Coordinates of C-alpha atoms and ligand atoms in Angstrom, one line a residue:
M1 CA -0.4 0.4 -0.5
G2 CA 1.6 3.2 -0.5
P3 CA 0.6 6.6 -0.9
G4 CA -2.9 7.1 -3.3
A5 CA -3.8 3.4 -1.8
G6 CA -6.9 2.5 -4.2
R7 CA -7.9 -1.1 -4.6
A8 CA -8.3 -4.0 -2.3
A9 CA -8.3 -7.3 -3.1
L10 CA -10.3 -9.6 -0.7
I11 CA -9.6 -13.2 -0.6
S12 CA -12.3 -14.5 1.6
N13 CA -14.0 -18.1 1.4
R14 CA -18.2 -18.6 1.7
K15 CA -17.9 -19.3 4.7
V16 CA -15.9 -16.7 6.7
F17 CA -17.4 -14.2 4.2
N18 CA -20.8 -15.0 4.7
L19 CA -20.0 -14.4 8.8
F20 CA -17.9 -11.4 8.3
G21 CA -17.9 -10.4 5.0
E22 CA -20.0 -7.4 4.5
K23 CA -18.8 -5.7 8.1
V24 CA -15.0 -5.9 6.4
L25 CA -16.3 -4.3 3.2
H26 CA -17.9 -1.7 4.8
A27 CA -14.8 -0.7 6.5
L28 CA -12.7 -0.3 3.8
R29 CA -15.2 1.2 1.6
S30 CA -15.7 3.5 4.1
S31 CA -11.7 3.7 4.1
G32 CA -11.8 4.6 0.8
F33 CA -10.9 1.6 -1.7
D34 CA -12.1 0.3 -3.9
V35 CA -12.7 -3.4 -3.1
S36 CA -13.3 -6.7 -5.2
V37 CA -13.5 -10.1 -4.1
W38 CA -13.0 -13.3 -4.4
L39 CA -13.6 -16.5 -2.4
M40 CA -11.3 -19.1 -2.4
K41 CA -13.3 -22.8 -1.7
D42 CA -12.5 -24.0 1.6
G43 CA -10.3 -27.0 3.4
E44 CA -6.5 -27.3 3.2
Q45 CA -7.1 -29.2 -0.3
H46 CA -7.4 -25.8 -1.7
K47 CA -4.3 -23.9 -0.4
S48 CA -2.3 -24.6 -3.8
M49 CA -0.8 -24.0 -7.2
R50 CA -4.6 -24.5 -8.8
S51 CA -6.0 -21.5 -6.3
L52 CA -2.6 -19.4 -6.6
A53 CA -3.1 -19.1 -10.0
Q54 CA -7.4 -18.3 -10.1
A55 CA -6.2 -15.6 -7.0
I56 CA -3.3 -14.4 -10.0
T57 CA -6.4 -14.0 -12.5
F58 CA -8.7 -12.6 -10.0
F59 CA -6.1 -9.7 -9.3
S60 CA -5.8 -9.1 -12.8
K61 CA -9.0 -9.3 -13.8
S62 CA -9.0 -6.6 -10.7
G63 CA -6.9 -3.8 -12.1
L64 CA -5.0 -4.2 -8.7
E65 CA -1.3 -2.4 -9.4
R66 CA 1.4 -1.8 -7.2
N67 CA 0.1 0.6 -4.9
D68 CA -3.1 -1.6 -3.6
A69 CA -3.4 -3.6 -1.1
V70 CA -3.8 -7.9 -0.6
V71 CA -6.9 -8.4 2.2
A72 CA -6.7 -12.1 3.8
L73 CA -10.6 -12.9 5.5
G74 CA -10.4 -15.9 7.4
G75 CA -8.0 -18.8 8.5
G76 CA -4.4 -20.3 8.0
V77 CA -5.4 -21.5 4.7
V78 CA -6.5 -18.1 3.3
G79 CA -4.1 -16.5 5.0
D80 CA -1.3 -18.0 2.9
L81 CA -1.9 -18.4 0.2
A82 CA -3.7 -15.4 -0.2
G83 CA 0.3 -14.2 1.2
F84 CA 1.1 -16.0 -1.3
A85 CA -0.7 -14.6 -4.6
A86 CA 0.4 -11.2 -2.8
A87 CA 3.9 -12.2 -1.9
T88 CA 4.4 -13.4 -5.8
Y89 CA 1.8 -11.2 -8.2
L90 CA 3.9 -8.1 -10.0
R91 CA 6.5 -9.5 -6.9
G92 CA 5.0 -8.3 -4.1
V93 CA 1.9 -5.7 -3.0
A94 CA 1.0 -5.0 0.0
F95 CA -1.2 -7.3 2.3
I96 CA -3.7 -7.8 5.2
Q97 CA -4.4 -10.2 7.1
V98 CA -8.0 -10.1 9.2
P99 CA -7.6 -14.3 10.4
T100 CA -11.1 -15.4 11.6
T101 CA -9.0 -18.7 13.4
L102 CA -8.7 -19.0 16.6
L103 CA -5.4 -20.5 15.0
A104 CA -4.3 -18.0 12.2
Q105 CA -5.0 -15.2 15.3
I106 CA -2.0 -16.4 17.3
D107 CA 0.3 -18.3 14.7
A108 CA -0.6 -18.1 11.3
S109 CA -0.8 -14.9 10.3
V110 CA 2.4 -13.0 12.9
G111 CA 5.8 -13.9 10.8
G112 CA 5.5 -13.6 7.1
K113 CA 5.7 -17.3 6.2
T114 CA 3.1 -18.3 3.2
G115 CA 2.7 -20.0 0.7
V116 CA 0.8 -23.4 -0.8
N117 CA 0.6 -27.1 -1.0
T118 CA 1.8 -29.7 -3.9
G119 CA 1.1 -33.1 -3.8
A120 CA 5.0 -33.4 -3.1
G121 CA 4.3 -32.1 0.6
K122 CA 2.6 -29.5 2.7
N123 CA 3.9 -25.8 2.3
L124 CA 6.8 -27.0 -0.3
V125 CA 7.1 -23.8 -2.0
G126 CA 6.7 -20.2 -0.5
A127 CA 7.9 -16.9 0.0
F128 CA 8.5 -14.8 3.4
H129 CA 6.2 -12.0 3.0
Q130 CA 5.4 -9.7 6.0
P131 CA 1.7 -8.2 6.4
R132 CA 1.6 -5.0 6.2
L133 CA -0.7 -5.4 9.0
V134 CA -2.5 -8.1 11.0
L135 CA -6.1 -7.1 12.4
I136 CA -7.8 -9.3 15.2
D137 CA -11.1 -9.5 16.2
T138 CA -11.8 -12.1 19.0
D139 CA -15.0 -11.6 18.3
T140 CA -14.9 -13.5 15.5
L141 CA -14.1 -16.9 17.7
Q142 CA -17.7 -16.8 18.8
T143 CA -18.5 -19.2 15.4
L144 CA -15.1 -20.9 15.4
P145 CA -16.2 -25.0 16.0
Q146 CA -14.6 -26.5 19.0
R147 CA -12.1 -28.4 17.8
E148 CA -10.6 -25.2 15.8
L149 CA -10.8 -23.9 19.1
T150 CA -9.1 -26.4 20.8
A151 CA -6.3 -26.8 17.8
G152 CA -5.2 -22.6 18.0
W153 CA -5.3 -23.4 21.7
C154 CA -3.0 -25.9 21.7
E155 CA -0.5 -23.4 19.4
A156 CA -1.0 -21.1 22.3
I157 CA 0.4 -23.7 24.6
K158 CA 3.3 -25.0 22.0
Q159 CA 4.2 -21.1 21.6
G160 CA 4.2 -20.6 26.4
A161 CA 5.7 -24.3 26.8
A162 CA 8.5 -23.3 24.0
G163 CA 9.9 -19.8 25.3
D164 CA 7.5 -17.5 27.3
R165 CA 6.5 -19.6 31.2
K166 CA 4.6 -16.2 31.6
L167 CA 2.9 -16.8 28.9
F168 CA 2.0 -20.3 29.1
D169 CA 1.1 -19.1 33.1
R170 CA -1.5 -17.0 31.8
T171 CA -3.4 -19.1 29.4
V172 CA -3.3 -21.6 31.3
R173 CA -5.0 -19.9 33.9
L174 CA -7.5 -18.3 30.9
L175 CA -8.5 -22.2 30.0
E176 CA -9.0 -22.9 33.9
R177 CA -10.7 -20.5 34.3
V178 CA -13.1 -20.0 31.6
G179 CA -12.7 -23.2 28.8
T180 CA -12.0 -22.8 25.4
H181 CA -15.2 -21.0 24.3
A182 CA -13.8 -17.5 25.5
S183 CA -13.5 -14.6 22.9
S184 CA -13.7 -11.1 25.3
V185 CA -13.4 -10.2 28.3
Q186 CA -14.7 -12.3 31.0
H187 CA -15.1 -12.3 34.6
A188 CA -14.3 -15.7 36.6
G189 CA -14.1 -16.2 40.1
G190 CA -13.6 -12.7 40.5
V191 CA -10.8 -12.3 38.3
R192 CA -10.9 -10.4 35.7
I193 CA -9.7 -12.8 32.0
D194 CA -9.7 -10.2 29.1
V195 CA -9.1 -13.2 26.3
A196 CA -7.7 -10.4 23.6
A197 CA -4.3 -9.3 25.3
T198 CA -4.0 -12.8 26.2
I199 CA -3.9 -13.5 22.3
A200 CA -2.0 -9.6 21.2
A201 CA 0.7 -11.6 24.4
H202 CA 1.0 -14.0 21.7
C203 CA 1.3 -12.3 19.1
R204 CA 3.9 -10.1 20.8
F205 CA 5.5 -13.7 21.6
K206 CA 5.3 -15.5 18.3
A207 CA 6.8 -11.6 16.7
A208 CA 9.4 -11.2 19.5
I209 CA 11.1 -14.9 18.0
V210 CA 10.4 -14.1 14.4
A211 CA 12.1 -10.5 14.5
G212 CA 15.3 -12.1 16.3
D213 CA 15.2 -15.3 13.2
E214 CA 12.9 -13.9 10.7
R215 CA 14.2 -16.5 7.8
E216 CA 14.4 -19.5 10.8
A217 CA 18.3 -20.3 9.6
T218 CA 19.6 -23.5 9.5
D219 CA 22.2 -23.1 11.7
R220 CA 20.9 -21.8 14.1
T221 CA 19.9 -23.7 17.7
D222 CA 20.0 -21.1 20.4
R223 CA 16.7 -20.9 21.9
R224 CA 15.5 -18.3 20.8
S225 CA 15.7 -19.3 17.3
R226 CA 12.6 -20.3 15.3
K227 CA 13.0 -23.4 15.3
I228 CA 11.3 -23.6 19.2
L229 CA 8.0 -22.7 17.7
N230 CA 8.2 -26.3 16.3
F231 CA 8.2 -27.5 20.0
G232 CA 5.2 -31.0 19.2
H233 CA 5.9 -30.8 15.5
T234 CA 8.1 -33.6 14.8
T235 CA 5.7 -36.1 16.1
A236 CA 2.5 -33.3 15.1
H237 CA 3.6 -34.1 10.9
A238 CA 4.1 -37.9 11.5
L239 CA 0.8 -37.9 13.1
E240 CA -1.1 -36.5 10.4
A241 CA 1.2 -38.0 7.7
V242 CA 0.4 -41.6 8.7
T243 CA -3.4 -40.7 9.4
N244 CA -3.6 -39.6 6.0
Y245 CA -4.2 -36.1 7.0
R246 CA -8.0 -37.2 8.1
R247 CA -7.8 -37.7 11.8
F248 CA -6.4 -34.8 13.3
R249 CA -6.3 -30.8 13.2
H250 CA -2.7 -30.1 12.9
G251 CA -3.3 -28.4 16.6
E252 CA -4.6 -31.6 17.6
A253 CA -1.8 -33.5 16.4
V254 CA 1.0 -30.6 17.8
G255 CA -1.1 -31.4 21.2
H256 CA 0.0 -34.6 21.5
G257 CA 3.6 -33.9 19.7
M258 CA 4.5 -31.9 22.5
I259 CA 3.7 -34.6 25.7
V260 CA 6.0 -37.1 23.0
A261 CA 8.6 -34.1 22.9
A262 CA 8.2 -33.7 27.1
E263 CA 8.7 -37.7 27.5
I264 CA 12.0 -37.6 25.6
S265 CA 12.8 -34.3 27.4
K266 CA 11.8 -36.6 30.7
G267 CA 13.6 -39.2 29.8
L268 CA 17.1 -37.8 28.9
G269 CA 16.8 -36.0 32.5
M270 CA 16.3 -32.6 31.5
L271 CA 12.7 -31.7 32.2
K272 CA 11.7 -32.4 35.6
P273 CA 8.5 -34.9 36.3
G274 CA 6.4 -32.0 37.2
E275 CA 6.9 -29.9 34.5
L276 CA 5.7 -32.3 32.2
E277 CA 2.7 -32.7 34.4
L278 CA 1.8 -29.6 34.2
L279 CA 2.5 -29.6 30.0
R280 CA -0.3 -32.7 30.2
S281 CA -2.6 -31.4 32.3
A282 CA -2.6 -27.6 30.0
V283 CA -2.8 -30.4 27.1
R284 CA -6.3 -31.6 28.8
A285 CA -7.8 -28.0 29.6
C286 CA -7.3 -27.7 25.5
G287 CA -10.6 -29.5 24.9
P288 CA -10.5 -33.2 24.2
L289 CA -7.9 -34.5 21.6
P290 CA -8.5 -37.5 18.5
P291 CA -6.9 -40.5 19.8
A292 CA -3.2 -41.5 19.0
D293 CA -2.7 -44.6 21.4
D294 CA -3.7 -47.0 18.3
V295 CA -0.8 -45.6 15.7
E296 CA 1.6 -47.4 14.8
I297 CA 5.0 -46.9 16.2
D298 CA 7.1 -47.7 13.7
K299 CA 5.3 -45.7 10.7
L300 CA 5.3 -43.0 12.7
I301 CA 9.3 -42.9 13.4
R302 CA 9.6 -43.9 9.3
A303 CA 7.3 -40.4 8.3
M304 CA 9.6 -38.7 11.3
K305 CA 12.7 -39.8 9.5
G306 CA 11.0 -37.8 6.1
D307 CA 9.9 -34.6 8.1
K308 CA 11.4 -31.5 5.9
K309 CA 12.5 -29.9 8.7
S310 CA 14.7 -33.0 9.4
V311 CA 18.2 -31.9 7.5
G312 CA 20.5 -33.4 6.8
G313 CA 18.7 -36.4 6.8
Q314 CA 18.8 -36.3 11.1
I315 CA 15.4 -34.3 13.1
R316 CA 16.0 -32.6 15.1
W317 CA 14.4 -32.1 18.7
V318 CA 13.0 -29.3 19.5
L319 CA 12.7 -30.8 23.6
L320 CA 12.3 -28.7 26.9
D321 CA 14.6 -28.2 29.9
A322 CA 11.4 -26.3 31.9
I323 CA 8.7 -25.4 30.7
G324 CA 9.2 -22.6 29.1
S325 CA 12.7 -23.0 27.9
A326 CA 13.7 -24.8 24.6
R327 CA 16.4 -27.1 23.6
I328 CA 17.0 -28.4 20.0
V329 CA 18.4 -31.5 20.2
D330 CA 20.5 -33.4 17.1
G331 CA 18.5 -36.4 15.9
R332 CA 21.1 -38.9 17.1
E333 CA 21.1 -38.0 21.4
V334 CA 17.9 -39.5 21.2
S335 CA 18.0 -43.4 21.1
T336 CA 15.3 -45.4 18.6
R337 CA 14.8 -47.2 22.1
A338 CA 14.5 -43.9 24.2
L339 CA 11.9 -42.8 21.2
R340 CA 9.9 -45.8 21.0
R341 CA 9.7 -45.5 25.1
A342 CA 8.6 -41.5 24.9
L343 CA 5.9 -42.6 22.0
R344 CA 4.6 -45.0 23.6
A345 CA 4.4 -43.3 27.0
G346 CA 2.9 -39.4 25.0
L347 CA 0.5 -41.1 22.9
Q348 CA -1.6 -42.5 25.8
T349 CA -5.0 -39.6 25.7
P350 CA -3.9 -37.1 28.1
Ligands
NAD401 P1 -8.7 -23.1 8.0 O1 -7.9 -22.0 7.7 O2 -8.9 -24.3 7.5 O3 -10.2 -22.8 9.1 C1 -10.6 -24.0 9.2 C2 -12.2 -23.5 9.1 O4 -12.5 -22.5 10.6 C3 -12.3 -23.7 8.4 O5 -13.5 -24.5 7.2 C4 -12.5 -22.0 7.7 O6 -13.6 -21.4 6.4 C5 -13.7 -22.2 9.1 N1 -13.4 -20.5 9.5 C6 -12.4 -19.8 9.5 N2 -13.0 -18.8 10.5 C7 -14.0 -18.9 11.2 C8 -14.7 -18.6 12.3 N3 -14.7 -17.6 12.6 N4 -16.8 -19.3 12.9 C9 -16.5 -20.2 11.9 N5 -15.5 -21.2 11.0 C10 -14.1 -20.4 10.7 O7 -7.3 -23.6 9.5 P2 -6.3 -22.7 10.4 O8 -6.9 -23.5 11.1 O9 -7.2 -21.2 10.5 O10 -5.2 -22.8 9.4 C11 -4.4 -23.8 9.1 C12 -3.1 -23.3 7.9 O11 -2.5 -22.4 8.2 C13 -2.7 -24.8 7.4 O12 -2.6 -24.4 6.0 C14 -1.0 -24.4 7.4 O13 -0.2 -24.7 7.4 C15 -1.2 -22.8 8.0 N6 -0.6 -22.3 8.7 C16 0.3 -21.2 8.5 C17 1.4 -21.2 9.4 C18 2.6 -19.4 8.8 O14 3.5 -19.4 9.7 N7 2.3 -18.9 8.0 C19 2.1 -21.5 10.6 C20 0.6 -22.3 11.3 C21 0.0 -22.7 10.6
MG402 MG1 2.5 -25.6 13.9

């Protein structure tokens, strides 16, 4: 958006647009924008090269120019696709995120990663393209289904557990006092719980980590590197792949994955048992997870070895010294026996 920005190309999907589209259109138009709208199909399978091509055609037909802006209204699927389209159209136009899922509000909309899936893998093609603005209205969470809330809260617990003890405690307090459906200021037991302020704290946390390691440098292994945000993700990606992406929402798989990583940490003598129990109860507070105790452990281990987060064929585990303090550990330091034990213990229903 340069001076004289005139047009906004809004990307959303039918479901989200029916809920909030009119409000957003009104706000943009009353700020002087000419708005054109394209509704992409809903669902992860549409975060694709095909949708990307459709978005580019839409921009071109709308007459979108270098000084104009792309606005994403929706969850992480809409945000990633619209962001990648904005990153590539005319070699990059301004981009605004209006995330409407909890996961997109605390995680996907912040940090500038955009991209699409291809037949060869998830998020295989993408670009770093920072949004000019992330605009969050937590009232949108009121219509979000329970499983989407659970998935989002699991990623929130992840952010606290990996890098900020206070944020972890604050998130757990919110979940225990007002539950997963909280979307605005609430009063519980005489305490004021401001959900929006907690979500803002998560955005600040993620933004701070990203600011220190914007492109996730492959050689960084310190506890402020962007990689710590992958806490719980080695097992999560394996669980999602082995169940053909059908059983778990991504955040739900992260819920299980965090417990496995904490079990490994405990097994290596890094994490105190009491800290593992705290993490377990935090994950429980996020809501019920689909079971994972029937998934074949050998299949999981094979899937982990093929994950793109591994470097030189080695898994890099994000483990915990304590809640709020992550350590990146080379896969060779975790024996297959220790890994099996952690998977067996960690994948019991938390
Ligand atoms: P999603 O975008 O598929 O949204 C989940 C569902 O909720 C969809 O059906 C959506 O239409 C619906 N929805 C959205 N807002 C709603 C509302 N307010 N009320 C009711 N329904 C609503 O899923 P998601 O969890 O938001 O995002 C997942 C995607 O985000 C994945 O593709 C993942 O790769 C990506 N992601 C990206 C980053 C990043 O850094 N770029 C980080 C994490 C995840
Ligand atoms: Mg994630």
